[in-house]
Structures are given as structure tokens and as C-alpha cells.
Short mmCIF file of C-alpha atoms and ligand atoms in Angstrom, two decimals:
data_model
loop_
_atom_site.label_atom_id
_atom_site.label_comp_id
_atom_site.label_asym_id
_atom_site.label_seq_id
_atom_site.Cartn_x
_atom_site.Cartn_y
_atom_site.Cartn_z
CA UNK S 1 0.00 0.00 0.00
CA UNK S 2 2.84 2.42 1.17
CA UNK S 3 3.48 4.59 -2.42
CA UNK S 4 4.95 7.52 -1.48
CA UNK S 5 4.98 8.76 -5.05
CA UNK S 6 0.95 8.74 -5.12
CA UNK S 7 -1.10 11.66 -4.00
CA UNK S 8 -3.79 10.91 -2.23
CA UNK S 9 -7.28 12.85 -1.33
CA UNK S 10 -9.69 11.91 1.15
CA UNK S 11 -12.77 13.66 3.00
CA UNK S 12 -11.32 13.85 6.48
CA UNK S 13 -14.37 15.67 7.81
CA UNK S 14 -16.98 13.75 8.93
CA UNK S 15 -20.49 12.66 6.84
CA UNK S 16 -22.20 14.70 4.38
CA UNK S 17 -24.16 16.95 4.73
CA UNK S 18 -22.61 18.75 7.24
CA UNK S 19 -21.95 22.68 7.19
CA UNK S 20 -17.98 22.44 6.39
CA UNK S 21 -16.19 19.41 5.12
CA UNK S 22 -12.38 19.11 4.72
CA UNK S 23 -10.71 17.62 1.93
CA UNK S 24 -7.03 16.99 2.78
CA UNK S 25 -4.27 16.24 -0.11
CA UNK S 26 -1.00 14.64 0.50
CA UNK S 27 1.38 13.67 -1.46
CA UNK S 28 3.84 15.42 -4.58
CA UNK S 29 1.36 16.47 -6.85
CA UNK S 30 -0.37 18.51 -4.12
CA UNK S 31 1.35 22.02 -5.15
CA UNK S 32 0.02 21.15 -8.41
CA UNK S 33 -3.03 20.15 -7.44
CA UNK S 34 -3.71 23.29 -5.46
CA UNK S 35 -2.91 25.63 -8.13
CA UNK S 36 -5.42 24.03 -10.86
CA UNK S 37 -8.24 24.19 -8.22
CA UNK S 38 -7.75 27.57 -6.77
CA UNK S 39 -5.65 29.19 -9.81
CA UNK S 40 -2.82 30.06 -7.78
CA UNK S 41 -0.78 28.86 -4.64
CA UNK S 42 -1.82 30.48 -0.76
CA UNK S 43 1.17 31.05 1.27
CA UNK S 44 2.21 28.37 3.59
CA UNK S 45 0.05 27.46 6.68
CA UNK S 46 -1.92 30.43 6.19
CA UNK S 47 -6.08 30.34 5.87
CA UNK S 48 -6.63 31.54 2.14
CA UNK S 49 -9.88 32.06 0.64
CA UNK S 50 -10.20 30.96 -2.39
CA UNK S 51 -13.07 30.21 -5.43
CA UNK S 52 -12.10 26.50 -6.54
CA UNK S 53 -12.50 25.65 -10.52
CA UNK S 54 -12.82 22.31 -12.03
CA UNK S 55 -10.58 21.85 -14.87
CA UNK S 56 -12.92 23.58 -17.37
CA UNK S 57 -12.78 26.75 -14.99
CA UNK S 58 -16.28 26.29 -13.52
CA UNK S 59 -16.43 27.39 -9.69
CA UNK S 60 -16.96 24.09 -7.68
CA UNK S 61 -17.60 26.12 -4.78
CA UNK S 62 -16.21 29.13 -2.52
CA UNK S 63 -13.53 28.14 0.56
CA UNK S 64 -10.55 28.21 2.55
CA UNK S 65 -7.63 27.15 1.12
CA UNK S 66 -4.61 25.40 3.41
CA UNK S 67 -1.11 24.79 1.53
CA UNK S 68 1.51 22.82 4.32
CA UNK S 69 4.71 22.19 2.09
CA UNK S 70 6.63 19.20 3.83
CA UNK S 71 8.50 18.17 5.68
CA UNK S 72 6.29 20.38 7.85
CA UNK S 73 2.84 19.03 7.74
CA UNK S 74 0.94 16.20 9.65
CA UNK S 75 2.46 13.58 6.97
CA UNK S 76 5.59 14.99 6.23
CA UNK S 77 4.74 15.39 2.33
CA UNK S 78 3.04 18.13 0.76
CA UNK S 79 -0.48 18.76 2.11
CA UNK S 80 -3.83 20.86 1.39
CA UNK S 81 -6.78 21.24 3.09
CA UNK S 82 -10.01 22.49 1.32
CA UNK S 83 -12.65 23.94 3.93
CA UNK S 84 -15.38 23.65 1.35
CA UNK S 85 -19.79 23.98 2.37
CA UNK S 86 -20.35 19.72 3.03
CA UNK S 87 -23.36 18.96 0.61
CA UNK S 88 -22.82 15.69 -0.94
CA UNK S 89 -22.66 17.19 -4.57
CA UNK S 90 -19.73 19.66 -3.57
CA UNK S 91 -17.95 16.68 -2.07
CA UNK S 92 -18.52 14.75 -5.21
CA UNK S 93 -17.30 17.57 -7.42
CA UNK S 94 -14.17 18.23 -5.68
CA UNK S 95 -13.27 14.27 -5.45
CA UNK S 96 -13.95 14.74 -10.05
CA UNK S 97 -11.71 17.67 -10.19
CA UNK S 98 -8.82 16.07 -8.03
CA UNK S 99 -9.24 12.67 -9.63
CA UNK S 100 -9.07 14.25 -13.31
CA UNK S 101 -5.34 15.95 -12.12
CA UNK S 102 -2.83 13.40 -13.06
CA UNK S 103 -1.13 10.72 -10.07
CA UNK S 104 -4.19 11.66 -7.73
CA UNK S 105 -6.40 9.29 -6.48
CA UNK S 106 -8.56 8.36 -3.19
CA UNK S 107 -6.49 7.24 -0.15
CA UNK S 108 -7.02 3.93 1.70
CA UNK S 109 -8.27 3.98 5.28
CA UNK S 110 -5.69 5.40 7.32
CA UNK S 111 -3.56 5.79 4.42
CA UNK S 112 -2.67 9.62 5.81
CA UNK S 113 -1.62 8.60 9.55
CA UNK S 114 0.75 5.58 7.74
CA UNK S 115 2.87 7.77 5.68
CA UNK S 116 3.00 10.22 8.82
CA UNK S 117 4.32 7.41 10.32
CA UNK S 118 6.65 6.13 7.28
CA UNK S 119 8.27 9.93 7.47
CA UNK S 120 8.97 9.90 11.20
CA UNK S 121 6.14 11.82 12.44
CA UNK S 122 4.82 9.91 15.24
CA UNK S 123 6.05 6.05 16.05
CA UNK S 124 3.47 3.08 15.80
CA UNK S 125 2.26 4.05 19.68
CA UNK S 126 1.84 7.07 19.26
CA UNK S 127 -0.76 6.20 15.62
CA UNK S 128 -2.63 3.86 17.63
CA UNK S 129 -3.42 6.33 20.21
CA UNK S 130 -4.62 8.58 17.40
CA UNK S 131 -6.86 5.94 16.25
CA UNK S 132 -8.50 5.35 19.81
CA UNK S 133 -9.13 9.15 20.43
CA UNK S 134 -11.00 9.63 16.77
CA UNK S 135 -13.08 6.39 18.48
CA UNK S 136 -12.98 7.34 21.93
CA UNK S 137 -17.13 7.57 23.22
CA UNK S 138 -15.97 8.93 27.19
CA UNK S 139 -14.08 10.53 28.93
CA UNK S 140 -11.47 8.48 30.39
CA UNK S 141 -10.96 6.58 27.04
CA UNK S 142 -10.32 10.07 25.28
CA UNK S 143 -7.72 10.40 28.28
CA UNK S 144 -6.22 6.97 27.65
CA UNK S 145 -5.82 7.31 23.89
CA UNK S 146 -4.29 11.52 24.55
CA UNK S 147 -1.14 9.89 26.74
CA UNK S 148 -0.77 7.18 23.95
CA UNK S 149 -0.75 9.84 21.38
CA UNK S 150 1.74 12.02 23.35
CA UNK S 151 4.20 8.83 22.95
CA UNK S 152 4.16 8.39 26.77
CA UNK S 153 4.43 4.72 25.88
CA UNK S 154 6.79 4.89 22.64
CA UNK S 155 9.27 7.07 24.89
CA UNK S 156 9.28 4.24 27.82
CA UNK S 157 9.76 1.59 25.06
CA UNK S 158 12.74 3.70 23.12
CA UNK S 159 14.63 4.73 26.86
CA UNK S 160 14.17 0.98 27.72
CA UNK S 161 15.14 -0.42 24.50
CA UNK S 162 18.73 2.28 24.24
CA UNK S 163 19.19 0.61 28.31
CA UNK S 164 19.27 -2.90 26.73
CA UNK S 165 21.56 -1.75 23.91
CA UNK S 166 24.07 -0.51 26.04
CA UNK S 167 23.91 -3.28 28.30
CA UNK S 168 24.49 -5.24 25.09
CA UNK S 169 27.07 -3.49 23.90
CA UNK S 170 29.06 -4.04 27.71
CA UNK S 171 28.21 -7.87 27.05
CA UNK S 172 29.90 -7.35 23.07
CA UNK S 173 32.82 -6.12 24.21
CA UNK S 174 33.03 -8.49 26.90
CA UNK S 175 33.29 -11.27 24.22
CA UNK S 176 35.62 -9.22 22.24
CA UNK S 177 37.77 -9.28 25.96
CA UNK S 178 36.72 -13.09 26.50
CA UNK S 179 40.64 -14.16 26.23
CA UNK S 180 41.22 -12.09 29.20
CA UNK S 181 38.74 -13.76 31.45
CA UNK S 182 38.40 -11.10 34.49
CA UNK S 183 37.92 -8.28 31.78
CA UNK S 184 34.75 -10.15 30.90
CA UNK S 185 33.41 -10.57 33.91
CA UNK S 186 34.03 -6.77 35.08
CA UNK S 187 31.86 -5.89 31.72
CA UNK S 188 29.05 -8.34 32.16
CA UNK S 189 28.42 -8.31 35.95
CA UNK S 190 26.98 -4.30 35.82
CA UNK S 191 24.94 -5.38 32.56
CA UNK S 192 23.36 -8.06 34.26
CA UNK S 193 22.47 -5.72 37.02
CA UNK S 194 20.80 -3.92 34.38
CA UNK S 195 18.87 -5.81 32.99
CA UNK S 196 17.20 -7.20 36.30
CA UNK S 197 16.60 -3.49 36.81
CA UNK S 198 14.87 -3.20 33.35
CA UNK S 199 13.16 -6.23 34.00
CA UNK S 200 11.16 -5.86 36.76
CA UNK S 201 10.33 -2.14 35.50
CA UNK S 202 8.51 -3.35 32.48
CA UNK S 203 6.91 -6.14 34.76
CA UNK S 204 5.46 -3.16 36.98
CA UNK S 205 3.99 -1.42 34.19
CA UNK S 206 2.30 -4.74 33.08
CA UNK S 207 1.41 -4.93 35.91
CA UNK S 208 -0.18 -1.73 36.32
CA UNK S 209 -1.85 -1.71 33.33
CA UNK S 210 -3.58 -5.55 33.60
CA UNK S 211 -7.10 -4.02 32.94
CA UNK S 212 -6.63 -1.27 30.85
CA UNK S 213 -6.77 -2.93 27.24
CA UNK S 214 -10.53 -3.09 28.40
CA UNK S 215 -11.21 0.54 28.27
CA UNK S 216 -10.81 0.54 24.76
CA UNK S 217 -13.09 -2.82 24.49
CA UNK S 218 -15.70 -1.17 26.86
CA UNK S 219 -17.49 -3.44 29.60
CA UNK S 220 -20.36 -5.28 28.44
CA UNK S 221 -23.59 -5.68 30.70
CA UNK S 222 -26.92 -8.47 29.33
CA UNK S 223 -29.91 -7.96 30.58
CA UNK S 224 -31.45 -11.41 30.65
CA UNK S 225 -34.00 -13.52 32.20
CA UNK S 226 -37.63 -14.68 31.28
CA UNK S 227 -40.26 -12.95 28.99
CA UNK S 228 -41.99 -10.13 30.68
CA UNK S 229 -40.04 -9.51 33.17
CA UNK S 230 -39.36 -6.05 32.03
CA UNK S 231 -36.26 -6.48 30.43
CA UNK S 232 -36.75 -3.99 27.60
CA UNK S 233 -38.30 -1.78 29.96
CA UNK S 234 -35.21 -1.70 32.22
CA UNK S 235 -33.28 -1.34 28.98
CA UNK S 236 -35.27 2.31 28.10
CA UNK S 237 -34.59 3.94 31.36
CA UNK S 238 -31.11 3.43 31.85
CA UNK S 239 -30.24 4.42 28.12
CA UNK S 240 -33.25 6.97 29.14
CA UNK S 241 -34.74 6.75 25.24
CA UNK S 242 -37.25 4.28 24.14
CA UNK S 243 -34.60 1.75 22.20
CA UNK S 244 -36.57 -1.84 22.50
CA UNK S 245 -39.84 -2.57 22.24
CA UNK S 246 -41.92 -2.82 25.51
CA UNK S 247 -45.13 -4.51 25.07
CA UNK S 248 -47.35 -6.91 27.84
CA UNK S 249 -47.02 -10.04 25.64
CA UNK S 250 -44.77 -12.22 26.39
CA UNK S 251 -41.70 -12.87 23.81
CA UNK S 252 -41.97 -9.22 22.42
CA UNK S 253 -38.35 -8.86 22.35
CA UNK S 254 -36.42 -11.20 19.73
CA UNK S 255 -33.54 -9.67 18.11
CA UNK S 256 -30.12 -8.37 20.44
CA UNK S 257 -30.41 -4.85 20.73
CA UNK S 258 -27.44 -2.94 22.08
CA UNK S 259 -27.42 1.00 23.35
CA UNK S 260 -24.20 1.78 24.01
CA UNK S 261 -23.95 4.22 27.88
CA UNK S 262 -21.60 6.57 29.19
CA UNK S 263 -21.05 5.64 32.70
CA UNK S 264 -19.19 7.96 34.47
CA UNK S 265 -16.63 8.22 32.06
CA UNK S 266 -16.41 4.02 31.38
CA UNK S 267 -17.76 2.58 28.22
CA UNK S 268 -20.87 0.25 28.73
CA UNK S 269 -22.70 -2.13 25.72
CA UNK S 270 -25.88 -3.01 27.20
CA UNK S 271 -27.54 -5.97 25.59
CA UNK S 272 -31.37 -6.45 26.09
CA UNK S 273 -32.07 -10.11 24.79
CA UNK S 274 -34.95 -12.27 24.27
CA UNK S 275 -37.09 -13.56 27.09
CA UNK S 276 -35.65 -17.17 27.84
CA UNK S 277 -38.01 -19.68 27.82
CA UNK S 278 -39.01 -23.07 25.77
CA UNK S 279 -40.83 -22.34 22.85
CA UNK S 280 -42.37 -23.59 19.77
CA UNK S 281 -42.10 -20.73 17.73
CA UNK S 282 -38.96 -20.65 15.47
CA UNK S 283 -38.47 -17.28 15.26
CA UNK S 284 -38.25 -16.84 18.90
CA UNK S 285 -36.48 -20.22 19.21
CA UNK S 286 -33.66 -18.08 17.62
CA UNK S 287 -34.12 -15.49 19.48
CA UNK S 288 -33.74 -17.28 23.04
CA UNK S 289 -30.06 -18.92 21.78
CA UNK S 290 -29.06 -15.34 21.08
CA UNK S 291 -29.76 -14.36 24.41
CA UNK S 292 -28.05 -17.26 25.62
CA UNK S 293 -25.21 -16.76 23.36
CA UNK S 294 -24.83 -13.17 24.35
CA UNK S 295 -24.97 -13.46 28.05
CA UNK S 296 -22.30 -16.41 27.79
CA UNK S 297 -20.45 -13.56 25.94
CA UNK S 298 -20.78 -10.36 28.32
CA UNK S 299 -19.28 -9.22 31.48
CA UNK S 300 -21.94 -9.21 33.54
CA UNK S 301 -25.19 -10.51 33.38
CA UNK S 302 -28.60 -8.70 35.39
CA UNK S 303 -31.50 -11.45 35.52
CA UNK S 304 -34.01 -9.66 35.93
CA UNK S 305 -37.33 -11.66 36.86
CA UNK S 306 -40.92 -10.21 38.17
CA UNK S 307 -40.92 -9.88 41.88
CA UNK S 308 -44.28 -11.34 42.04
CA UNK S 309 -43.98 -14.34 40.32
CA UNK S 310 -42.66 -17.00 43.19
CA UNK S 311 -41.96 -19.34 40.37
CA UNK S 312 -39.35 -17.24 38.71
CA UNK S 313 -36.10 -19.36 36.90
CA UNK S 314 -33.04 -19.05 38.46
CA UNK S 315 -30.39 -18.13 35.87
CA UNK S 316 -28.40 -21.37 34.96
CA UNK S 317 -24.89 -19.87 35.85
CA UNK S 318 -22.57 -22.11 34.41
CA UNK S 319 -19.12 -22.19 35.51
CA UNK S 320 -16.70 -20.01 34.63
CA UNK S 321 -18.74 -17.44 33.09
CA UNK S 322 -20.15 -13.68 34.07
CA UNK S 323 -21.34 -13.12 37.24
CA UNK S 324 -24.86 -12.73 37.92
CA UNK S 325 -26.38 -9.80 39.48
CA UNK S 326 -30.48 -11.31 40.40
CA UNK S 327 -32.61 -7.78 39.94
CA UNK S 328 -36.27 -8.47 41.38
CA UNK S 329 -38.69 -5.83 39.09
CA UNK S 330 -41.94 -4.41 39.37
CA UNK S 331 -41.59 -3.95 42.81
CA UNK S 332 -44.13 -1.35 42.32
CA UNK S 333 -46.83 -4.06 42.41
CA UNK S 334 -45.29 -6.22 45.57
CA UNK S 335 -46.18 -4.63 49.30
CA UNK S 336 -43.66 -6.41 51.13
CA UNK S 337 -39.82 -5.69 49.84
CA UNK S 338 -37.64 -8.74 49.14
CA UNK S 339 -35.67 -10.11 51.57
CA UNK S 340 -32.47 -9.94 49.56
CA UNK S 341 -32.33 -6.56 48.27
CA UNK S 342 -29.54 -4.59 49.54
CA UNK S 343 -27.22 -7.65 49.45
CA UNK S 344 -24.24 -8.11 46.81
CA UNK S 345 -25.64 -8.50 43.68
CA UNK S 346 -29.23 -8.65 44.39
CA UNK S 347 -31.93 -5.45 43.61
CA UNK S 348 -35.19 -4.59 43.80
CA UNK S 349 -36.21 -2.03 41.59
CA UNK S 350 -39.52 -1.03 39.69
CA UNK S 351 -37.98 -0.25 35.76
CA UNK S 352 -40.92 1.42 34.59
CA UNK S 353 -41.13 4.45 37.80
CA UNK S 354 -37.33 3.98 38.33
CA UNK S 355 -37.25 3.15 42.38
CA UNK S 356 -34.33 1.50 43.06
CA UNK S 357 -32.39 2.48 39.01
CA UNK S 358 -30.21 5.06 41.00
CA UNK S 359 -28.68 2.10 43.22
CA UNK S 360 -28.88 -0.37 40.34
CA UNK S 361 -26.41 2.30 38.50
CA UNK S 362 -24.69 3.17 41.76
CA UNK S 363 -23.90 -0.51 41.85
CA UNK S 364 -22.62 -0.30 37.94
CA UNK S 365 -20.12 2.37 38.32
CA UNK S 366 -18.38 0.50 41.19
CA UNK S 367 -18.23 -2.65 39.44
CA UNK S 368 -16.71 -0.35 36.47
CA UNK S 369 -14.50 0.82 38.14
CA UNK S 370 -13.25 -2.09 39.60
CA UNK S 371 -13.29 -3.83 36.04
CA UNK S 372 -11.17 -1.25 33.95
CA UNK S 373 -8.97 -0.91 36.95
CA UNK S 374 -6.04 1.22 36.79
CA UNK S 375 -6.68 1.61 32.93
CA UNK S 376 -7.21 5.54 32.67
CA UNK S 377 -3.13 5.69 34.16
CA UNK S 378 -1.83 2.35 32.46
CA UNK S 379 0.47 2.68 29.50
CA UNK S 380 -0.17 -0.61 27.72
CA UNK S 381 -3.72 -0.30 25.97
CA UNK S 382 -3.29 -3.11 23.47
CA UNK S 383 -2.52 -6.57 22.85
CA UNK S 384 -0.28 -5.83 21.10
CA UNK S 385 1.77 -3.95 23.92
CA UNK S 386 1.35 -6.73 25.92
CA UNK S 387 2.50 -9.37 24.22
CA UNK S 388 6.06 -7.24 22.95
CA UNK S 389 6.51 -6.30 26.46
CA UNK S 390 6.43 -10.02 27.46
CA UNK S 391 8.29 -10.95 25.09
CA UNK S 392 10.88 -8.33 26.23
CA UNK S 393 10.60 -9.48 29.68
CA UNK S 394 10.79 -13.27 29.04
CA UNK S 395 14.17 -12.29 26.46
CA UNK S 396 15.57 -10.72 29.87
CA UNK S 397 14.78 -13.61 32.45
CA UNK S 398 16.77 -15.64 29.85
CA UNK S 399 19.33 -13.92 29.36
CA UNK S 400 19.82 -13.21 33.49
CA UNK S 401 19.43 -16.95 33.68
CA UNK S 402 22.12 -17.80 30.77
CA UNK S 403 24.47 -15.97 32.00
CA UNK S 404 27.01 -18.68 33.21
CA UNK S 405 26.18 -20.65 30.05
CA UNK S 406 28.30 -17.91 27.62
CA UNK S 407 28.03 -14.20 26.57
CA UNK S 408 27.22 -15.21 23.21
CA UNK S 409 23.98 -16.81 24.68
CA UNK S 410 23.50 -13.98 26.37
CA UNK S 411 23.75 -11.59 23.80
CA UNK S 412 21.54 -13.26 21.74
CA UNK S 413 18.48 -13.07 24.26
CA UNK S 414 19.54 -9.42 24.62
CA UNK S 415 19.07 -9.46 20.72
CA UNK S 416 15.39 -10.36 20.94
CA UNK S 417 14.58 -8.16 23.72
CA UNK S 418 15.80 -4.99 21.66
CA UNK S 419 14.18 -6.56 18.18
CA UNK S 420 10.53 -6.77 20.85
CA UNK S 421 10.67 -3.25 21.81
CA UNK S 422 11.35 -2.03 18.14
CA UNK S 423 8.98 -3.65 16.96
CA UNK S 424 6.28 -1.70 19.65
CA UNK S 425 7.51 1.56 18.21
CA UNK S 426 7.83 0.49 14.47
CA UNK S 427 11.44 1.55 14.51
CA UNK S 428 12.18 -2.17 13.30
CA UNK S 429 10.81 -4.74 11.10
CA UNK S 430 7.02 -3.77 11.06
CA UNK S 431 5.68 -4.19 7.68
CA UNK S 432 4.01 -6.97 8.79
CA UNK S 433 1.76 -5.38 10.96
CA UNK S 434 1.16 -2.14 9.37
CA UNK S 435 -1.67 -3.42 7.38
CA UNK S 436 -3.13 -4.73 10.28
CA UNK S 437 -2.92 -1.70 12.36
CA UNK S 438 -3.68 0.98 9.31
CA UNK S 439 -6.62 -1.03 8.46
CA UNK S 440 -8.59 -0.09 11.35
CA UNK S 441 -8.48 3.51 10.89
CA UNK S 442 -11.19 5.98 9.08
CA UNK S 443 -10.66 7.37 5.43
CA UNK S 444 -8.84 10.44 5.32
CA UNK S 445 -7.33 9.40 8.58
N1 GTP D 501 -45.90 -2.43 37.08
C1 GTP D 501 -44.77 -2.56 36.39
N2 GTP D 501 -44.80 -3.00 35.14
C2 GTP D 501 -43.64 -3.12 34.45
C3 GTP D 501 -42.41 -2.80 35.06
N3 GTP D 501 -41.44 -3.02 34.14
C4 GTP D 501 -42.05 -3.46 33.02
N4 GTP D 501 -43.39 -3.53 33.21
C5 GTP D 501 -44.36 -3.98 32.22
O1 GTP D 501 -44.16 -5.35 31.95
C6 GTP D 501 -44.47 -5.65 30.60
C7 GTP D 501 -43.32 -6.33 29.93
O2 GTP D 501 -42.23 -5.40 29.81
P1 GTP D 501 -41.05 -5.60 28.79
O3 GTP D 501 -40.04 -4.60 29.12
O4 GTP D 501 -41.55 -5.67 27.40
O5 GTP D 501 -40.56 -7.04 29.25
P2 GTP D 501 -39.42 -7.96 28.61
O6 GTP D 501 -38.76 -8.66 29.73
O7 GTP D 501 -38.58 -7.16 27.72
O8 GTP D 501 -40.30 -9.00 27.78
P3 GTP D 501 -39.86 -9.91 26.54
O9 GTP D 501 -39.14 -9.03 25.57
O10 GTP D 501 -41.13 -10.39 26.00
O11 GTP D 501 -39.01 -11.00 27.06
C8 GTP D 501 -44.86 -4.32 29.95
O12 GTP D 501 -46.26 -4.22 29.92
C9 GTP D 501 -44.23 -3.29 30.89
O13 GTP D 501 -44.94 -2.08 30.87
C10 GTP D 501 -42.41 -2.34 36.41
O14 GTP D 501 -41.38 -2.04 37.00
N5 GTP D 501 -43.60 -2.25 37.02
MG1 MG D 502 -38.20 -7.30 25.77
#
């Protein structure tokens, strides 16, 4: 994909219609580019208004003109920005007049952050975070993905990776020395030292960031247990808009339907499924196994059941999976309260007035909390972190342990742990992953 000698043109605003959209340009024909639409070229990083012309000279529309000349723009090449009105026909005019100018066409998704990336701009860290703020819904995952895209990670990786070099390079000339036996041994003994030290370090910050790939994920809660109960009612009030269906017959709900919440800053899918129940009816045969599928799936499961029906299932926990929180509804219609309410897990609430919601949620935002952890302050985000940084760490608990068996062994192991942390930055050996990563990211991105 990488073709640095293509210009490409995206829409980096978001969807049409909207007041203003942005059209960004990168790439060498850009200058060129920017002259044929706007007849001549503003001055560098400098608002410019500007009537743009197709190629026949017919005005497109009236807006502001950006010219960055690299290396000095967000991908290091030449890059425009057109502030044009968003209607869907000006869009679609623009994208004719820059795909009629030779060695221009439409860039791939994320095609903009990757060359920013392939000229230095910002390391692989650091282009991730930028993806998870443009996709960030609260608060504290907009925080998360800011420190990723101020490099706080990519810095700790690069300091930690130099550390390892220069213990390597103690350990090198240590073998260079080996002849001289105590020479050796005067070299290696500080670089093992070293690399304990840098060891455990990266083992704390795993450590301190065990939960926090799950802000990105987001926590997801099922709402589950048998028909009527007022599932979908329970559903509307805490997304507060009228999102499933809420009807007295029994089996109203079939499909999954997800509202995605905002809770106190942590990311919450909350899945309103199918009453369960055995049934004859195909349609909400299907129905029950995706409720069954989905709260096998999710966090956290609330079974909600009527509080006046004695006969109410119990949910069939099995094993290993969520933990189940029983909420007793329609407490409206009960006089006497249920013994359990107020105990771990267990509520009483009415879902269509809302008594007991503000404890249900109160309840929620602990268990949040407690679930993304540390995430907000963590430095590892990703999978992908985590496994390099292991992989670091294992490289130096063999090398401390293969010490007596040689320097060459050593050095080796040393080898991998530097290759590990490169390859977190991108400053090594990434074209592999690129794709993968790039991928992910909007158009115009
Ligand atoms: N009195 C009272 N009625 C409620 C309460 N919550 C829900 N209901 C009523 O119970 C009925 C069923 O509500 P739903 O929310 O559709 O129940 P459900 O569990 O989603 O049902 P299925 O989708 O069929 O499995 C509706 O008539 C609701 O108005 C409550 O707290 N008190
Ligand atoms: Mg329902």
C-alpha cells in the first residue's frame, strides 16, 4: 500500500451533509493540485480564501484554502486542506476535479496517519493512540488514547530499549575481551544488574496496566432472564430513550439490541435479549439462543425476573462465566420488599417508575470501576503492547538466567529483547503489521 509517489485525497471531515467538510491532499502532486483548483498557490500554513475551478474553470464552490509544504505538515509530504460547504454534490465535485489531475487518487483507510508514520512523524504508539481518540465515546478513554498519542508509551519503550543496547554493547565487548577472562566478567556483571533493573520495571507497568486494554473494548452488561419480566423496559430507562420494544405479551423482544452508555466516564454495551423460555415458535427459538449466546459472551449478566412471580427461573450460571447480578422488578406491584435486596448482587427495583435504578447504576459504576482498573493511568492499551513487552521481559529472564552458560547466549536473548521493543515503536521490522494496524483507521485518517 505504502506509495509515497501517489497523491492521495480523502474527505477527512466527517459525513455529508454537514456545514464544512475538509478535503485533505498529500502527497507530490499537491502544489500542483492546489494551483489548478484555486488558480494560484496560498502562502504556507496560512487560511486563504479561495473560489475552486474544475478543470474547465467552472467554480466548484467558494472556501478556505490550506497549503503545508513538507516536511512540515501532519504527513511529512506536501499537504492541502479544502474547507469547502459539506453537501454531498460539492464533495462529489471536488473528489472529479482532483481525480481528473494526473497521479491523484482516493487514499485507503488510514492511508494519511501511515505515511505520517513512514516519514517519522509519530512512532506506531503514538498512531494507535490517534486511532483510539477519533473512536474514543468517554471521557477516560479520550484520556487513555491523549497519553498514547503524546508517545508516553513509545518514549518508555525507546529509553528501555537504548538501556538494553548498552547493556548489550558491555556484554559485546566483553566477548571481544573473553581471552582475558576477568575483563569479561568486570563488563558483564553491571549489565546483568541492568537488565534485572529493566526487568522488573517493564513487569510493573504490566502490571499496572492488567485491565486497561478493556477501556478501549468497553465493559459489556446483558440484561437477561424470562419474557416479561421487564427487560426492555429496564433497557429504556437506563439508556433513558425508548430503544426496545416494551409490550405486555410475552416474547416481544427477539432480536439483540445494544445502546451503548456513558457511565461515568467508562464505556458500557448493554444488551437487552430475548425472554428465555421453551418455545415452539422458530423465530423466537432463535431469538432465546441469542440471548443465551450473548450473556455467555458479556461481562456481567442482570437477571431480571418479576418480583411477584414465586416461580421465577433461576439463571443457569454455568461455571466459569459472568457473574450474575439477580434484579427483582416491578416492585411497584409487591407490598412487602424482598428479603435480599440490599445484598451483593441482588436489587429490587420497579424499571418502569425507576425506584431503586439510582442504586442499580450506583452498583454499575463500582463494578466499572473495579473492572477497567487502573486503565485511565496504564500505558499498555493493546494486545499488542502486551504481548512485545512479554516478550521483552521473558528475552531478559533468559538472558539473566544464561548468564554462566556464555556471553554469546546472552547476547543473543539481549538481541530479541531490543528486536521486541522495536517492533512496539515500528522503529524495526514492522511491515508486517502495518496493514493490520492501518486497516482499522477511518478514510482520510
Ligand atoms: N408495574 C410494572 N410494570 C412493568 C415494570 N417493568 C415493566 N413492566 C411492564 O411489563 C411488561 C413487559 O415489559 P417488557 O419490558 O416488554 O418485558 P421484557 O422482559 O422485555 O419482555 P420480553 O421481551 O417479552 O421478554 C410491559 O407491559 C411493561 O410495561 C415495572 O417495574 N412495574
Ligand atoms: Mg423485551
Amino acid at each position: 500500500m505504502h506509495s509515497p509517489d501517489q497523491t492521495i485525497f480523502a474527505l477527512s471531515s466527517g459525513r455529508a451533509p454537514s456545514a464544512i467538510a475538509i478535503i485533505r491532499v498529500s502527497g507530490p502532486q499537491t502544489r500542483l493540485a492546489i494551483e489548478r483548483l484555486c488558480g494560484k498557490l496560498p502562502a504556507p500554513r496560512l487560511a486563504q480564501f479561495a473560489t475552486l475551478r474544475d478543470l474547465d474553470g467552472s467554480a466548484i464552490d467558494e472556501s478556505v484554502a490550506l497549503w503545508f509544504p513538507g516536511p512540515h505538515s501532519a504527513t511529512g509530504e506536501d499537504v492541502a486542506e479544502f474547507q469547502v460547504h459539506g453537501g454531498r454534490a460539492v464533495i462529489a465535485a471536488m473528489f472529479d476535479a482532483l481525480s481528473a489531475i494526473d497521479g491523484l487518487r482516493p487514499a485507503e483507510p488510514g492511508e494519511f496517519t501511515r505515511r505520517a508514520f513512514e516519514n517519522g512523524k509519530l512512532d506506531l504508539t503514538e498512531a494507535e493512540g490517534l486511532d483510539d481518540l477519533i473512536h474514543a465515546d468517554t471521557d477516560r478513554q479520550r484520556r487513555q488514547a491523549l497519553r498514547h498519542l503524546k508517545g508516553l508509551l513509545g518514549a518508555k519503550a525507546e529509553s528501555w530499549r537504548q538501556q538494553i543496547i548498552e547493556a548489550s554493547a558491555l556484554i559485546e565487548a566483553g566477548i571481544d575481551f573473553s581471552d582475558e577472562g576477568d575483563v569479561s566478567a568486570e563488563l558483564v556483571a553491571p549489565a546483568l544488574r541492568k537488565i534485572a533493573a529493566l526487568k522488573s520495571e517493564i513487569e510493573e507497568t504490566l502490571a499496572a496496566s492488567a485491565q486497561s486494554e478493556r477501556l478501549r473494548e468497553g465493559l459489556t452488561v446483558a440484561i437477561a432472564g424470562p419474557p416479561n419480566a421487564g427487560k426492555s423496559t429496564l433497557l429504556n430507562r437506563l439508556a433513558r430513550r425508548e430503544a426496545a420494544i416494551v409490550s405486555p405479551h410475552a416474547g416481544t423482544t427477539r432480536d439483540v439490541i445494544e445502546v451503548h452508555l456513558d457511565l461515568d466516564g467508562y464505556p458500557v454495551t448493554l444488551i437487552d435479549t430475548a425472554g428465555v423460555r421453551d418455545t415452539h415458535d422458530p423465530v423466537e427459538q432463535e431469538g432465546v439462543r441469542r440471548a443465551r449466546d450473548r450473556a455467555r459472551t458479556s461481562d456481567l449478566v442482570l437477571w431480571l425476573v418479576d418480583a411477584n412471580d414465586r416461580n421465577a427461573p433461576t439463571p443457569q450460571s454455568d461455571g466459569d462465566h459472568a457473574p450474575v447480578w439477580i434484579v427483582r422488578n416491578k416492585v411497584d406491584l409487591v407490598a412487602v420488599k424482598g428479603e435480599g435486596a440490599g445484598a451483593t448482587g441482588r436489587f429490587d427495583v420497579s424499571a418502569s417508575r425507576g425506584d431503586g435504578v439510582p442504586e442499580l447504576i450506583a452498583a454499575l459504576v463500582i463494578y466499572a470501576r473495579d473492572y477497567f482498573g487502573s486503565g485511565e493511568m496504564a500505558l499498555v492499551s493493546r494486545a499488542r503492547h502486551r504481548t512485545l513487552l512479554r516478550e521483552t521481559v521473558a528475552a531478559l529472564g533468559r538472558a539473566g538466567r544464561s548468564a554462566d552458560k556464555g556471553d554469546e547466549l546472552l547476547a543473543e536473548e539481549l538481541r530479541i529483547a531490543i528486536h521486541s521493543l522495536g517492533r512496539l515503536t515500528g522503529r524495526v521490522d514492522v511491515e508486517d503489521i502495518l496493514d493490520v494496524i492501518f486497516r482499522e483507521f477511518c478514510i482520510g485518517k
